[in-house]
mmCIF file of C-alpha atoms in Angstrom:
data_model
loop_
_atom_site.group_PDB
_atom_site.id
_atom_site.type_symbol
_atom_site.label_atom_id
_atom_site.label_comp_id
_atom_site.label_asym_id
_atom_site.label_seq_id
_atom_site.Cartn_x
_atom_site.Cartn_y
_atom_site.Cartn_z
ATOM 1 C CA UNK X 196 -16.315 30.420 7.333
ATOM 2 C CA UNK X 197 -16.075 28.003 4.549
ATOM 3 C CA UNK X 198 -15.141 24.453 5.141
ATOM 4 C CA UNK X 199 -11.730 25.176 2.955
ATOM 5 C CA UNK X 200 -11.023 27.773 4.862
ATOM 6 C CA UNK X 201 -11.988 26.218 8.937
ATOM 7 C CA UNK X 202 -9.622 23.975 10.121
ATOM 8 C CA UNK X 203 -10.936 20.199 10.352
ATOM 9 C CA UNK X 204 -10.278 17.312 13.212
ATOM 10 C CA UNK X 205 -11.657 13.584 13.873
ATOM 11 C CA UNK X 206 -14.091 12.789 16.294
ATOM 12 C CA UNK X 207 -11.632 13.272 19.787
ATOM 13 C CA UNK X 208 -12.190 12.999 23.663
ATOM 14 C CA UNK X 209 -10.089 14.904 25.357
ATOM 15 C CA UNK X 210 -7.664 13.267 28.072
ATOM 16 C CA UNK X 211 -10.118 10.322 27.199
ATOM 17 C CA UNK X 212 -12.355 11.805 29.512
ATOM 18 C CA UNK X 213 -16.016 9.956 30.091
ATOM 19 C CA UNK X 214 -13.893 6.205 30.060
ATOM 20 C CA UNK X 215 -13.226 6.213 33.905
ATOM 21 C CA UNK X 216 -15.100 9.429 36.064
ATOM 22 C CA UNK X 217 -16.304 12.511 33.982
ATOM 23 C CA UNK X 218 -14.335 15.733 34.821
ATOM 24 C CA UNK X 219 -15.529 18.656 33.942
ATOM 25 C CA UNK X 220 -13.385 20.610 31.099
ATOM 26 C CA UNK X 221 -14.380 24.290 32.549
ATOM 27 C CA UNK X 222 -11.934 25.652 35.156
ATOM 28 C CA UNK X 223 -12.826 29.163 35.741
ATOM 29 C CA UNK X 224 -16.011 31.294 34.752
ATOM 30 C CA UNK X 225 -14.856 35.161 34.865
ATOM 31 C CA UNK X 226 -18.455 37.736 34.448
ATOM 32 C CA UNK X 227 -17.173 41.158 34.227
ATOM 33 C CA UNK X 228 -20.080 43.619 34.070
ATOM 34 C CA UNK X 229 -21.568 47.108 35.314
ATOM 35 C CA UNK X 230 -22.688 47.818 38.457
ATOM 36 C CA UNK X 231 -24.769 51.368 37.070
ATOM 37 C CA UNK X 232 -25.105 50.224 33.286
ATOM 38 C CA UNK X 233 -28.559 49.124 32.033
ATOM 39 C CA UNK X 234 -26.487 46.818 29.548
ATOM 40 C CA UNK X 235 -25.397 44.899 32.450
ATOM 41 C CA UNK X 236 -28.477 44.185 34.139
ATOM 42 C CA UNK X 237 -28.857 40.837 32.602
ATOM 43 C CA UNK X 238 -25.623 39.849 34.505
ATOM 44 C CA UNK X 239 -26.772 41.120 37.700
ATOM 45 C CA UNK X 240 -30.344 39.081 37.833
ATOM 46 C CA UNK X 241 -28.285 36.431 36.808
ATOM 47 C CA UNK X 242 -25.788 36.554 39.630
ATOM 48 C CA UNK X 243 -28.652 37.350 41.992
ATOM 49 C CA UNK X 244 -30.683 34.596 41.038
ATOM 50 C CA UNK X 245 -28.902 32.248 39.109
ATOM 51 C CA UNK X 246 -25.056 31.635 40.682
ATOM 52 C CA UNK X 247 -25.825 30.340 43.577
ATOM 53 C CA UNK X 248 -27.245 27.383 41.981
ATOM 54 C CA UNK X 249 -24.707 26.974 39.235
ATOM 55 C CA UNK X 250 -21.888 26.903 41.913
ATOM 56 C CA UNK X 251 -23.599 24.853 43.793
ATOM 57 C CA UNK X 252 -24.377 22.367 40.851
ATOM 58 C CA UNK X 253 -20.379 22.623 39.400
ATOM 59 C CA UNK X 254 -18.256 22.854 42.862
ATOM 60 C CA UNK X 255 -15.187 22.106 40.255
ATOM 61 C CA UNK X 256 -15.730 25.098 38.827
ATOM 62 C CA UNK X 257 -14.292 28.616 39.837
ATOM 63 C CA UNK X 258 -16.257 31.863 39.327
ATOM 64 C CA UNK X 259 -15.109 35.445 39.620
ATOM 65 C CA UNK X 260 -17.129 38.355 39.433
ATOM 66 C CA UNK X 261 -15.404 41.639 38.585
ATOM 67 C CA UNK X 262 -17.332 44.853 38.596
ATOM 68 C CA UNK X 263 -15.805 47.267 35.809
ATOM 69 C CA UNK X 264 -17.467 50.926 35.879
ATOM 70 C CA UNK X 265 -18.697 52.157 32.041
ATOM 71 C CA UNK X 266 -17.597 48.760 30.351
ATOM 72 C CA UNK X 267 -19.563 46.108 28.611
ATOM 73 C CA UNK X 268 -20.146 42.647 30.494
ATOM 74 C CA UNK X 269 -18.168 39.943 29.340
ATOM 75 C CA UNK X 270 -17.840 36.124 29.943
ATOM 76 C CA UNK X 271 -14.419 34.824 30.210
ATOM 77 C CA UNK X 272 -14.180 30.779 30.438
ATOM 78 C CA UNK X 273 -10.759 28.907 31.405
ATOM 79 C CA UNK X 274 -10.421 25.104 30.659
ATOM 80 C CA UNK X 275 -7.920 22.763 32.024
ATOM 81 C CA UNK X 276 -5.929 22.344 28.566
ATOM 82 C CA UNK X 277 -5.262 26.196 28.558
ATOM 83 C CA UNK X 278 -7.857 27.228 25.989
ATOM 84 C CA UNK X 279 -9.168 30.221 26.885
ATOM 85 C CA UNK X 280 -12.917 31.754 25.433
ATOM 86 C CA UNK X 281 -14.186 35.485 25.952
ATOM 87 C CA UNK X 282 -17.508 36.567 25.065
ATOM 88 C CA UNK X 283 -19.948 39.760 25.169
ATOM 89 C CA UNK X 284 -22.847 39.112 26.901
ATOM 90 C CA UNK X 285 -24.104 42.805 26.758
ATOM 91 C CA UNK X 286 -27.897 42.955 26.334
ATOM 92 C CA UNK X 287 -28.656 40.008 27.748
ATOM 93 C CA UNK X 288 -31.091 39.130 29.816
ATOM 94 C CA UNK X 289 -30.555 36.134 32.634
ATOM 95 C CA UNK X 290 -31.857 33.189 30.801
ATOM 96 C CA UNK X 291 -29.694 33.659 27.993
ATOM 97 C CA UNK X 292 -26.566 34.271 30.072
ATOM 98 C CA UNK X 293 -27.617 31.004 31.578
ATOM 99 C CA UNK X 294 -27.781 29.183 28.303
ATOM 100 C CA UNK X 295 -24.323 30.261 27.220
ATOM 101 C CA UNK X 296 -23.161 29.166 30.638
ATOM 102 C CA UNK X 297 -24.231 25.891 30.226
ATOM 103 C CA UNK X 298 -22.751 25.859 26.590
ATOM 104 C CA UNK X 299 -19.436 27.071 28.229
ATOM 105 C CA UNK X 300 -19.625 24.314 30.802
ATOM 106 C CA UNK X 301 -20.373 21.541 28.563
ATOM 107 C CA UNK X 302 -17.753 22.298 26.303
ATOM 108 C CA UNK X 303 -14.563 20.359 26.031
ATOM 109 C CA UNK X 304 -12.150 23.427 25.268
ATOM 110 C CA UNK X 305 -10.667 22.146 21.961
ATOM 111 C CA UNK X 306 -11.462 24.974 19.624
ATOM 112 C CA UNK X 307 -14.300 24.225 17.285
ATOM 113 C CA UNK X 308 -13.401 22.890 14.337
ATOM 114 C CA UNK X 309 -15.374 21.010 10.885
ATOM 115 C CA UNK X 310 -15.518 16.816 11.831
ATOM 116 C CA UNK X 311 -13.847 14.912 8.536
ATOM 117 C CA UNK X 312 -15.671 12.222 9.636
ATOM 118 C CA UNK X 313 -18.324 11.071 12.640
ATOM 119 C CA UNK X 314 -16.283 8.505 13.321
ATOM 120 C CA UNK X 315 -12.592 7.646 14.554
ATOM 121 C CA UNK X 316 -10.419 4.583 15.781
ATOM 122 C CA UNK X 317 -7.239 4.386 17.359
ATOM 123 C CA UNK X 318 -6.813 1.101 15.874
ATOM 124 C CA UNK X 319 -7.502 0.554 12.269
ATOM 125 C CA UNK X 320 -7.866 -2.974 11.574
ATOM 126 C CA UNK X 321 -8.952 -5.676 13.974
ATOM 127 C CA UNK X 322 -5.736 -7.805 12.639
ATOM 128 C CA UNK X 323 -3.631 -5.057 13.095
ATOM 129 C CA UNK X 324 -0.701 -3.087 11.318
ATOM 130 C CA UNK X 325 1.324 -5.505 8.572
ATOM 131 C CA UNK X 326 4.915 -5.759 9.504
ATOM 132 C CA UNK X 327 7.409 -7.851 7.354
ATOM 133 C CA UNK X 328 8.004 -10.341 10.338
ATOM 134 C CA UNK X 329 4.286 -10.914 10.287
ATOM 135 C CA UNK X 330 4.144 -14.805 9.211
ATOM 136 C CA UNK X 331 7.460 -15.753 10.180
ATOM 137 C CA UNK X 332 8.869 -18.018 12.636
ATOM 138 C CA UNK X 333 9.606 -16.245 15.636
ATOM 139 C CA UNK X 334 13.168 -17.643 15.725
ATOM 140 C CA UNK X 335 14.248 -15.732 13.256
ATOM 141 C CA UNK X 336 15.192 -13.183 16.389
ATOM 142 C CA UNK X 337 17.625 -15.164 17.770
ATOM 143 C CA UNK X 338 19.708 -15.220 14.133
ATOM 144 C CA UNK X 339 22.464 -13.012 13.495
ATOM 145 C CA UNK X 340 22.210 -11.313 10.590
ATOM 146 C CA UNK X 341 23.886 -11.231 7.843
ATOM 147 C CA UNK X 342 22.782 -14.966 7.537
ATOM 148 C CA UNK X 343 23.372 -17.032 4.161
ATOM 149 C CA UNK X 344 19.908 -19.086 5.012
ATOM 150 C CA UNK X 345 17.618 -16.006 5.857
ATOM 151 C CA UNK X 346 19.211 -13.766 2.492
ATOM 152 C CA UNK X 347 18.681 -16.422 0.229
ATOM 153 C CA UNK X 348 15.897 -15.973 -2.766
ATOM 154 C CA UNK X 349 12.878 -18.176 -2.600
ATOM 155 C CA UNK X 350 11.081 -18.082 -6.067
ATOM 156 C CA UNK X 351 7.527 -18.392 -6.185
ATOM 157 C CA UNK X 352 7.636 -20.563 -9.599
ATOM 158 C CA UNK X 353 10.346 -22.738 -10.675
ATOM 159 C CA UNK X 354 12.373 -21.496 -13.536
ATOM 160 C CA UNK X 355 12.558 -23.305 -16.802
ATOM 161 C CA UNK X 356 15.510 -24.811 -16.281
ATOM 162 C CA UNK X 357 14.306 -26.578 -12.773
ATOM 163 C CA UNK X 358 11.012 -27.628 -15.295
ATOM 164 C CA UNK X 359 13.308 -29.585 -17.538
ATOM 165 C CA UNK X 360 15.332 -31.065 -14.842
ATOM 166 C CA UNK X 361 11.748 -32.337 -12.987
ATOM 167 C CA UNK X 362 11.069 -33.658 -16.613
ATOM 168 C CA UNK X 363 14.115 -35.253 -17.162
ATOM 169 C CA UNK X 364 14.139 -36.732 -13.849
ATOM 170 C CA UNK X 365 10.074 -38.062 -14.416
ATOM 171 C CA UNK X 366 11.089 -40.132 -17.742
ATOM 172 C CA UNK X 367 14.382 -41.280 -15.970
ATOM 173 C CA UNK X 368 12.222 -42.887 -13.290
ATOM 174 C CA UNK X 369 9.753 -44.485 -15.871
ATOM 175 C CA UNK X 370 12.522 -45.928 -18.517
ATOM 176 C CA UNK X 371 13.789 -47.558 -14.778
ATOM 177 C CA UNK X 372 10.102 -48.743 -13.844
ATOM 178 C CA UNK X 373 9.324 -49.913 -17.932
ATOM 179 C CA UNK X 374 13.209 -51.638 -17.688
ATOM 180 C CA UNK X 375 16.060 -51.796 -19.165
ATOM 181 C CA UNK X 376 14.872 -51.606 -22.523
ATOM 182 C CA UNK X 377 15.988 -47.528 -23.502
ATOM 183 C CA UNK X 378 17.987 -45.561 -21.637
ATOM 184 C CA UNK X 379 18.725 -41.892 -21.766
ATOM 185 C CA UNK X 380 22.385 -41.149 -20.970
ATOM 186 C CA UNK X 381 21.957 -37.572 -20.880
ATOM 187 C CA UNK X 382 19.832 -34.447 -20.293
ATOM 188 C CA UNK X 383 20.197 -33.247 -24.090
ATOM 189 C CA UNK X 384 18.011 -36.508 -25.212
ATOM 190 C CA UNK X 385 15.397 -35.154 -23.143
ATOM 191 C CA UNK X 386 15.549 -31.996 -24.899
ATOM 192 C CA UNK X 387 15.923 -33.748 -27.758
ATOM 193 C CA UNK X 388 12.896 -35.863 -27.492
ATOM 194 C CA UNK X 389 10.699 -32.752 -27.229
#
C-alpha cells in the first residue's frame, strides 16, 4: 500500500496499558488445521511440542484447537478491544508458527497503520491551552454580566485628542510653577501655540 492510500495514527497505548501492570492485548488463539493433511503438519509439531509451553508462559491467554478434515490451517487471534486477525499458516513448519505466535501475542490489536509522527502528547504545551480569562483577576466570576466596568474599551495608545489634553495640562502646570506672568485661558491657545 502507499502511504496516501494506508490510513495513518500517532504514536498510542492502548487503555494506557504498561503505566500501572502490563496486560496482555491477546484474548484467544484459535489453530484450525488437518489431522491427515501434510500441509498441516507444521501445526501439529507445534501443538505437540510447542503449546504446552506457550500456555504455560501466557495463562491470560485462551487457545482452541479445532481439527477441520481437507482444510488449510489457520490462526485466528482475538484481542480484548474486539479486533479480530486470521491468518494461513499452511506450509509451515513449527518454528515459524511459533514466530507468528509471538508476533500475535505481542501485538496491541489496533490495526496497523503508517505513524505521522514517533512522537505524541496529550498535553501540548507545558503552560497549557490559552483561554481569554487567562491573565485576569479571578473575580471577574463573581460579576454579573452585562457589566458597564468589564464591557468598557481599554485602548492600548491614547488617542490624539487625550495627547493634546496631557499637553495642555503639562504647560498649564509650568505657566503655574514659572508664575503668574502668562496664562492660557483656554485649550485653543495650546493648539494655537503649536
Amino acid at each position: 500500500m502507499s502511504k496516501k492510500s494506508m490510513p495513518s495514527t500517532f504514536v498510542k497505548n492502548v487503555l494506557q496499558n504498561g503505566i500501572g501492570r502490563y496486560v496482555c492485548q491477546l484474548q484467544r488463539v484459535k489453530l484450525t488445521f488437518c489431522k491427515t493433511a501434510g500441509t498441516s503438519r507444521g501445526v501439529r509439531d507445534f501443538v505437540e511440542n510447542h503449546l504446552l509451553d506457550f500456555t504455560n508462559n501466557n495463562p491470560g491467554v485462551v487457545v482452541y484447537l479445532q481439527p477441520k478434515r481437507r482444510q488449510p490451517a489457520y490462526l485466528y487471534a482475538e484481542y480484548l478491544n474486539g479486533y479480530k486477525e486470521k491468518f494461513c499458516i499452511d506450509n509451515m513448519n513449527k518454528d515459524q508458527i511459533c514466530k507468528w505466535i509471538e508476533t500475535y501475542r505481542s501485538r496491541s490489536g489496533v490495526p496497523i497503520m503508517r505513524m505521522r509522527k514517533q512522537w505524541h502528547t496529550d498535553v501540548p504545551t507545558v503552560q497549557g491551552v490559552w483561554h481569554p480569562f487567562m491573565f485576569k483577576d479571578p473575580q471577574i466570576n463573581r460579576k454579573t454580566f452585562p457589566n458597564e466596568e468589564l464591557s468598557r474599551f481599554l485602548p492600548s495608545e491614547p488617542s490624539a485628542t487625550e495627547q493634546v489634553l496631557k499637553i495642555f495640562e503639562e504647560q498649564k502646570k509650568e505657566i503655574t510653577s514659572q508664575g503668574p506672568t502668562k496664562e492660557l485661558h483656554s485649550k485653543d491657545d495650546v493648539l494655537q501655540s503649536k
